[in-house]
Amino acid sequence: MDETVSMDSQSPTPELLVWAYRQGIFPMFDSRTRRIEYFSPDPRTILPLEHLHVSKSLQRRVRSERFELRSDTRFEQVMRECAASRRGRRETWIDERLLSAYCGLQELGLAHSIEAWRDDALVGGLYGVHLGAAFFGESMFSRPELGGTDASKVCLVRLVEQLREARFELLDVQFTTPHLERFGTLEIPRELYLSLLERALAHEAPWTSG
């Protein structure tokens, strides 16, 4: 079951986020209470880097080069798109405090975005935190009304390719969702997750923006 960590709903700073992620903890904004809560789920969901499942239709989408893929050119915009209300989802787990803290991490080179562009418009993307040889996926979005159908999925495929190339050891996606299950996510006990995290943090893997 999910576990809330008692941190007195501390306002996030880049330094606090680095500490929290190293302990297997991440923040979420509760739109009902207007508080920021901290979580360490058990079980925890990861996406094994060597066992990514990509459907044939998505393989065709990737090969079509429909999108221009970039990295770290519009990090804040990606976060704001992830926070925006969408059809079927009115609540968000991102507020201005979190946005500011993650943008601070990005300035330190510890958070990154993968972006899908089409006709000079940002139509999809994802972002996450990078510590050692671990990447913590936070959120993703697509704008199908702008021609961005499957854009977030293409970004995820590119992310995994990049992490593999750079010898990352862990891709944490926090919770299981139907969207992510299609890619082969795996739920593991928190104790095992923390062991994998400790090992990944002991090594350094590079991130190449472009």
PDB file of C-alpha atoms in Angstrom:
ATOM      1  CA  MET A   1       0.000   0.000   0.000  1.00  0.00           C
ATOM      2  CA  ASP A   2       1.057   3.606  -0.510  1.00  0.00           C
ATOM      3  CA  GLU A   3       2.842   5.174   2.430  1.00  0.00           C
ATOM      4  CA  THR A   4       2.867   8.868   3.264  1.00  0.00           C
ATOM      5  CA  VAL A   5       6.148   9.969   4.818  1.00  0.00           C
ATOM      6  CA  SER A   6       5.904  12.337   7.761  1.00  0.00           C
ATOM      7  CA  MET A   7       7.884  15.413   6.721  1.00  0.00           C
ATOM      8  CA  ASP A   8       5.495  18.051   8.080  1.00  0.00           C
ATOM      9  CA  SER A   9       4.514  18.917   4.491  1.00  0.00           C
ATOM     10  CA  GLN A  10       7.767  20.811   4.066  1.00  0.00           C
ATOM     11  CA  SER A  11       7.921  23.193   1.123  1.00  0.00           C
ATOM     12  CA  PRO A  12      10.244  21.694  -1.473  1.00  0.00           C
ATOM     13  CA  THR A  13      13.648  23.080  -2.357  1.00  0.00           C
ATOM     14  CA  PRO A  14      16.126  21.547  -4.786  1.00  0.00           C
ATOM     15  CA  GLU A  15      18.239  20.421  -1.827  1.00  0.00           C
ATOM     16  CA  LEU A  16      15.288  18.794  -0.067  1.00  0.00           C
ATOM     17  CA  LEU A  17      14.254  16.992  -3.259  1.00  0.00           C
ATOM     18  CA  VAL A  18      17.750  15.588  -3.758  1.00  0.00           C
ATOM     19  CA  TRP A  19      17.749  14.284  -0.186  1.00  0.00           C
ATOM     20  CA  ALA A  20      14.246  12.821  -0.560  1.00  0.00           C
ATOM     21  CA  TYR A  21      14.889  11.017  -3.837  1.00  0.00           C
ATOM     22  CA  ARG A  22      18.041   9.488  -2.391  1.00  0.00           C
ATOM     23  CA  GLN A  23      15.871   8.012   0.366  1.00  0.00           C
ATOM     24  CA  GLY A  24      13.266   6.693  -2.086  1.00  0.00           C
ATOM     25  CA  ILE A  25      10.821   9.514  -1.297  1.00  0.00           C
ATOM     26  CA  PHE A  26       9.038  11.856  -3.711  1.00  0.00           C
ATOM     27  CA  PRO A  27       6.568  14.764  -3.272  1.00  0.00           C
ATOM     28  CA  MET A  28       3.044  15.280  -4.564  1.00  0.00           C
ATOM     29  CA  PHE A  29       0.713  18.247  -4.237  1.00  0.00           C
ATOM     30  CA  ASP A  30      -2.720  17.448  -2.790  1.00  0.00           C
ATOM     31  CA  SER A  31      -5.173  19.793  -4.529  1.00  0.00           C
ATOM     32  CA  ARG A  32      -7.815  19.146  -1.862  1.00  0.00           C
ATOM     33  CA  THR A  33      -5.723  20.164   1.146  1.00  0.00           C
ATOM     34  CA  ARG A  34      -3.320  22.438  -0.768  1.00  0.00           C
ATOM     35  CA  ARG A  35      -0.477  20.632   1.009  1.00  0.00           C
ATOM     36  CA  ILE A  36       2.596  18.938  -0.360  1.00  0.00           C
ATOM     37  CA  GLU A  37       2.856  15.357   0.856  1.00  0.00           C
ATOM     38  CA  TYR A  38       5.806  12.988   0.572  1.00  0.00           C
ATOM     39  CA  PHE A  39       5.518   9.336  -0.410  1.00  0.00           C
ATOM     40  CA  SER A  40       7.497   6.107  -0.391  1.00  0.00           C
ATOM     41  CA  PRO A  41       5.134   3.506  -1.913  1.00  0.00           C
ATOM     42  CA  ASP A  42       5.241  -0.184  -1.158  1.00  0.00           C
ATOM     43  CA  PRO A  43       5.270  -1.771  -3.667  1.00  0.00           C
ATOM     44  CA  ARG A  44       7.227   0.549  -5.947  1.00  0.00           C
ATOM     45  CA  THR A  45       6.963   0.484  -9.740  1.00  0.00           C
ATOM     46  CA  ILE A  46       9.985   0.436 -12.020  1.00  0.00           C
ATOM     47  CA  LEU A  47      10.398   0.054 -15.765  1.00  0.00           C
ATOM     48  CA  PRO A  48      13.195  -2.460 -16.428  1.00  0.00           C
ATOM     49  CA  LEU A  49      15.440  -0.821 -19.001  1.00  0.00           C
ATOM     50  CA  GLU A  50      16.301  -4.043 -20.804  1.00  0.00           C
ATOM     51  CA  HIS A  51      12.698  -5.252 -21.075  1.00  0.00           C
ATOM     52  CA  LEU A  52      10.792  -2.339 -22.594  1.00  0.00           C
ATOM     53  CA  HIS A  53       7.727  -3.554 -24.473  1.00  0.00           C
ATOM     54  CA  VAL A  54       6.910  -1.465 -27.543  1.00  0.00           C
ATOM     55  CA  SER A  55       3.826  -2.373 -29.575  1.00  0.00           C
ATOM     56  CA  LYS A  56       4.092  -2.718 -33.353  1.00  0.00           C
ATOM     57  CA  SER A  57       1.925   0.369 -33.850  1.00  0.00           C
ATOM     58  CA  LEU A  58       4.185   2.418 -31.580  1.00  0.00           C
ATOM     59  CA  GLN A  59       7.266   1.063 -33.350  1.00  0.00           C
ATOM     60  CA  ARG A  60       5.791   2.388 -36.590  1.00  0.00           C
ATOM     61  CA  ARG A  61       5.101   5.740 -34.933  1.00  0.00           C
ATOM     62  CA  VAL A  62       8.688   5.967 -33.724  1.00  0.00           C
ATOM     63  CA  ARG A  63      10.077   5.042 -37.145  1.00  0.00           C
ATOM     64  CA  SER A  64       7.820   7.557 -38.880  1.00  0.00           C
ATOM     65  CA  GLU A  65       9.826  10.421 -37.361  1.00  0.00           C
ATOM     66  CA  ARG A  66       6.565  12.321 -37.022  1.00  0.00           C
ATOM     67  CA  PHE A  67       8.051  14.302 -34.144  1.00  0.00           C
ATOM     68  CA  GLU A  68      11.269  16.179 -33.668  1.00  0.00           C
ATOM     69  CA  LEU A  69      12.650  15.034 -30.327  1.00  0.00           C
ATOM     70  CA  ARG A  70      14.611  17.446 -28.166  1.00  0.00           C
ATOM     71  CA  SER A  71      15.946  17.439 -24.621  1.00  0.00           C
ATOM     72  CA  ASP A  72      15.997  20.176 -21.987  1.00  0.00           C
ATOM     73  CA  THR A  73      14.947  23.030 -24.270  1.00  0.00           C
ATOM     74  CA  ARG A  74      11.589  23.785 -22.578  1.00  0.00           C
ATOM     75  CA  PHE A  75      11.737  22.080 -19.197  1.00  0.00           C
ATOM     76  CA  GLU A  76       9.377  24.485 -17.412  1.00  0.00           C
ATOM     77  CA  GLN A  77       6.882  24.375 -20.265  1.00  0.00           C
ATOM     78  CA  VAL A  78       6.861  20.570 -20.137  1.00  0.00           C
ATOM     79  CA  MET A  79       6.098  20.703 -16.410  1.00  0.00           C
ATOM     80  CA  ARG A  80       3.283  23.196 -16.927  1.00  0.00           C
ATOM     81  CA  GLU A  81       1.771  21.038 -19.651  1.00  0.00           C
ATOM     82  CA  CYS A  82       1.939  18.029 -17.319  1.00  0.00           C
ATOM     83  CA  ALA A  83       0.152  20.086 -14.646  1.00  0.00           C
ATOM     84  CA  ALA A  84      -2.562  21.411 -16.965  1.00  0.00           C
ATOM     85  CA  SER A  85      -6.143  20.174 -16.705  1.00  0.00           C
ATOM     86  CA  ARG A  86      -7.091  17.682 -19.400  1.00  0.00           C
ATOM     87  CA  ARG A  87     -10.227  15.870 -20.427  1.00  0.00           C
ATOM     88  CA  GLY A  88     -10.915  13.300 -17.728  1.00  0.00           C
ATOM     89  CA  ARG A  89      -8.407  14.827 -15.317  1.00  0.00           C
ATOM     90  CA  ARG A  90      -9.104  18.022 -13.428  1.00  0.00           C
ATOM     91  CA  GLU A  91      -6.761  17.629 -10.483  1.00  0.00           C
ATOM     92  CA  THR A  92      -2.991  17.992 -10.611  1.00  0.00           C
ATOM     93  CA  TRP A  93      -0.192  16.898  -8.299  1.00  0.00           C
ATOM     94  CA  ILE A  94       2.020  19.830  -9.385  1.00  0.00           C
ATOM     95  CA  ASP A  95       1.794  23.331  -7.935  1.00  0.00           C
ATOM     96  CA  GLU A  96       3.983  26.431  -8.246  1.00  0.00           C
ATOM     97  CA  ARG A  97       6.164  25.388  -5.300  1.00  0.00           C
ATOM     98  CA  LEU A  98       6.983  22.072  -6.911  1.00  0.00           C
ATOM     99  CA  LEU A  99       7.477  23.689 -10.293  1.00  0.00           C
ATOM    100  CA  SER A 100       9.992  26.122  -8.825  1.00  0.00           C
ATOM    101  CA  ALA A 101      11.882  23.371  -6.996  1.00  0.00           C
ATOM    102  CA  TYR A 102      12.123  21.087 -10.039  1.00  0.00           C
ATOM    103  CA  CYS A 103      13.203  23.978 -12.256  1.00  0.00           C
ATOM    104  CA  GLY A 104      15.927  24.576  -9.674  1.00  0.00           C
ATOM    105  CA  LEU A 105      16.985  20.961 -10.074  1.00  0.00           C
ATOM    106  CA  GLN A 106      17.034  21.389 -13.844  1.00  0.00           C
ATOM    107  CA  GLU A 107      19.339  24.393 -13.509  1.00  0.00           C
ATOM    108  CA  LEU A 108      21.666  22.176 -11.469  1.00  0.00           C
ATOM    109  CA  GLY A 109      21.620  19.509 -14.188  1.00  0.00           C
ATOM    110  CA  LEU A 110      19.635  17.108 -11.998  1.00  0.00           C
ATOM    111  CA  ALA A 111      16.298  17.157 -13.832  1.00  0.00           C
ATOM    112  CA  HIS A 112      15.628  16.718 -17.529  1.00  0.00           C
ATOM    113  CA  SER A 113      12.910  16.754 -20.147  1.00  0.00           C
ATOM    114  CA  ILE A 114      12.370  14.846 -23.375  1.00  0.00           C
ATOM    115  CA  GLU A 115      10.195  16.880 -25.741  1.00  0.00           C
ATOM    116  CA  ALA A 116       8.230  16.071 -28.903  1.00  0.00           C
ATOM    117  CA  TRP A 117       7.856  18.950 -31.344  1.00  0.00           C
ATOM    118  CA  ARG A 118       5.770  19.214 -34.509  1.00  0.00           C
ATOM    119  CA  ASP A 119       5.564  22.291 -36.715  1.00  0.00           C
ATOM    120  CA  ASP A 120       7.425  24.282 -34.034  1.00  0.00           C
ATOM    121  CA  ALA A 121       4.813  23.389 -31.399  1.00  0.00           C
ATOM    122  CA  LEU A 122       5.474  21.382 -28.237  1.00  0.00           C
ATOM    123  CA  VAL A 123       2.996  18.513 -28.574  1.00  0.00           C
ATOM    124  CA  GLY A 124       4.254  16.057 -25.962  1.00  0.00           C
ATOM    125  CA  GLY A 125       6.941  15.350 -23.443  1.00  0.00           C
ATOM    126  CA  LEU A 126       8.054  13.989 -20.114  1.00  0.00           C
ATOM    127  CA  TYR A 127      10.382  15.022 -17.332  1.00  0.00           C
ATOM    128  CA  GLY A 128      12.148  13.508 -14.363  1.00  0.00           C
ATOM    129  CA  VAL A 129      15.026  13.640 -11.923  1.00  0.00           C
ATOM    130  CA  HIS A 130      18.524  12.295 -12.562  1.00  0.00           C
ATOM    131  CA  LEU A 131      20.777  11.213  -9.692  1.00  0.00           C
ATOM    132  CA  GLY A 132      23.749   8.940 -10.213  1.00  0.00           C
ATOM    133  CA  ALA A 133      22.678   6.161 -12.566  1.00  0.00           C
ATOM    134  CA  ALA A 134      19.005   6.470 -11.615  1.00  0.00           C
ATOM    135  CA  PHE A 135      16.254   8.336 -13.424  1.00  0.00           C
ATOM    136  CA  PHE A 136      12.987   9.083 -11.633  1.00  0.00           C
ATOM    137  CA  GLY A 137      10.209   9.598 -14.175  1.00  0.00           C
ATOM    138  CA  GLU A 138       7.719  12.158 -12.916  1.00  0.00           C
ATOM    139  CA  SER A 139       5.039  12.919 -15.493  1.00  0.00           C
ATOM    140  CA  MET A 140       4.268  13.038 -19.207  1.00  0.00           C
ATOM    141  CA  PHE A 141       1.745  14.648 -21.521  1.00  0.00           C
ATOM    142  CA  SER A 142       0.501  14.661 -25.110  1.00  0.00           C
ATOM    143  CA  ARG A 143      -1.456  17.225 -27.090  1.00  0.00           C
ATOM    144  CA  PRO A 144      -3.380  15.179 -29.711  1.00  0.00           C
ATOM    145  CA  GLU A 145      -5.357  18.263 -30.727  1.00  0.00           C
ATOM    146  CA  LEU A 146      -2.051  19.684 -31.994  1.00  0.00           C
ATOM    147  CA  GLY A 147      -1.056  16.510 -33.803  1.00  0.00           C
ATOM    148  CA  GLY A 148       0.643  15.001 -30.771  1.00  0.00           C
ATOM    149  CA  THR A 149      -1.077  11.598 -30.677  1.00  0.00           C
ATOM    150  CA  ASP A 150       1.310   9.129 -28.989  1.00  0.00           C
ATOM    151  CA  ALA A 151       3.881  11.901 -28.467  1.00  0.00           C
ATOM    152  CA  SER A 152       4.470  11.044 -24.798  1.00  0.00           C
ATOM    153  CA  LYS A 153       4.898   7.362 -25.680  1.00  0.00           C
ATOM    154  CA  VAL A 154       7.495   8.215 -28.321  1.00  0.00           C
ATOM    155  CA  CYS A 155       9.299  10.347 -25.731  1.00  0.00           C
ATOM    156  CA  LEU A 156       9.313   7.438 -23.296  1.00  0.00           C
ATOM    157  CA  VAL A 157      10.827   5.131 -25.912  1.00  0.00           C
ATOM    158  CA  ARG A 158      13.508   7.735 -26.584  1.00  0.00           C
ATOM    159  CA  LEU A 159      14.145   8.145 -22.851  1.00  0.00           C
ATOM    160  CA  VAL A 160      14.734   4.420 -22.403  1.00  0.00           C
ATOM    161  CA  GLU A 161      17.057   4.358 -25.426  1.00  0.00           C
ATOM    162  CA  GLN A 162      19.063   7.236 -23.980  1.00  0.00           C
ATOM    163  CA  LEU A 163      19.249   5.671 -20.525  1.00  0.00           C
ATOM    164  CA  ARG A 164      20.437   2.391 -21.996  1.00  0.00           C
ATOM    165  CA  GLU A 165      23.113   4.123 -24.061  1.00  0.00           C
ATOM    166  CA  ALA A 166      24.402   5.960 -20.988  1.00  0.00           C
ATOM    167  CA  ARG A 167      24.322   2.806 -18.813  1.00  0.00           C
ATOM    168  CA  PHE A 168      21.692   3.962 -16.361  1.00  0.00           C
ATOM    169  CA  GLU A 169      20.702   1.219 -13.942  1.00  0.00           C
ATOM    170  CA  LEU A 170      17.254   2.241 -12.687  1.00  0.00           C
ATOM    171  CA  LEU A 171      14.139   3.853 -14.159  1.00  0.00           C
ATOM    172  CA  ASP A 172      11.653   4.551 -11.381  1.00  0.00           C
ATOM    173  CA  VAL A 173       8.057   5.363 -12.380  1.00  0.00           C
ATOM    174  CA  GLN A 174       6.613   5.352  -8.837  1.00  0.00           C
ATOM    175  CA  PHE A 175       3.116   3.904  -9.425  1.00  0.00           C
ATOM    176  CA  THR A 176       1.556   1.434 -11.824  1.00  0.00           C
ATOM    177  CA  THR A 177      -0.871   2.896 -14.373  1.00  0.00           C
ATOM    178  CA  PRO A 178      -2.635   1.269 -17.346  1.00  0.00           C
ATOM    179  CA  HIS A 179      -0.682   3.630 -19.613  1.00  0.00           C
ATOM    180  CA  LEU A 180       2.692   2.461 -18.271  1.00  0.00           C
ATOM    181  CA  GLU A 181       1.752  -1.215 -17.887  1.00  0.00           C
ATOM    182  CA  ARG A 182       1.799  -1.531 -21.675  1.00  0.00           C
ATOM    183  CA  PHE A 183       5.549  -0.884 -21.576  1.00  0.00           C
ATOM    184  CA  GLY A 184       6.320  -3.716 -19.161  1.00  0.00           C
ATOM    185  CA  THR A 185       6.438  -2.054 -15.757  1.00  0.00           C
ATOM    186  CA  LEU A 186       7.206  -4.165 -12.717  1.00  0.00           C
ATOM    187  CA  GLU A 187       6.003  -3.757  -9.133  1.00  0.00           C
ATOM    188  CA  ILE A 188       8.643  -4.655  -6.556  1.00  0.00           C
ATOM    189  CA  PRO A 189       8.782  -4.522  -2.743  1.00  0.00           C
ATOM    190  CA  ARG A 190      10.055  -1.214  -1.369  1.00  0.00           C
ATOM    191  CA  GLU A 191      12.957  -2.997   0.332  1.00  0.00           C
ATOM    192  CA  LEU A 192      14.161  -4.338  -3.025  1.00  0.00           C
ATOM    193  CA  TYR A 193      13.627  -0.953  -4.644  1.00  0.00           C
ATOM    194  CA  LEU A 194      15.779   0.754  -2.019  1.00  0.00           C
ATOM    195  CA  SER A 195      18.524  -1.804  -2.629  1.00  0.00           C
ATOM    196  CA  LEU A 196      18.425  -1.137  -6.393  1.00  0.00           C
ATOM    197  CA  LEU A 197      18.386   2.597  -5.717  1.00  0.00           C
ATOM    198  CA  GLU A 198      21.432   2.428  -3.465  1.00  0.00           C
ATOM    199  CA  ARG A 199      23.347   0.537  -6.137  1.00  0.00           C
ATOM    200  CA  ALA A 200      22.334   2.990  -8.873  1.00  0.00           C
ATOM    201  CA  LEU A 201      23.301   6.001  -6.769  1.00  0.00           C
ATOM    202  CA  ALA A 202      26.786   4.564  -6.310  1.00  0.00           C
ATOM    203  CA  HIS A 203      27.516   5.093 -10.015  1.00  0.00           C
ATOM    204  CA  GLU A 204      27.347   8.110 -12.297  1.00  0.00           C
ATOM    205  CA  ALA A 205      25.670   7.976 -15.696  1.00  0.00           C
ATOM    206  CA  PRO A 206      25.825  10.976 -18.066  1.00  0.00           C
ATOM    207  CA  TRP A 207      22.874  12.793 -19.592  1.00  0.00           C
ATOM    208  CA  THR A 208      23.262  14.164 -23.097  1.00  0.00           C
ATOM    209  CA  SER A 209      20.984  17.082 -23.928  1.00  0.00           C
ATOM    210  CA  GLY A 210      20.219  18.001 -27.496  1.00  0.00           C
TER     211      GLY A 210
END
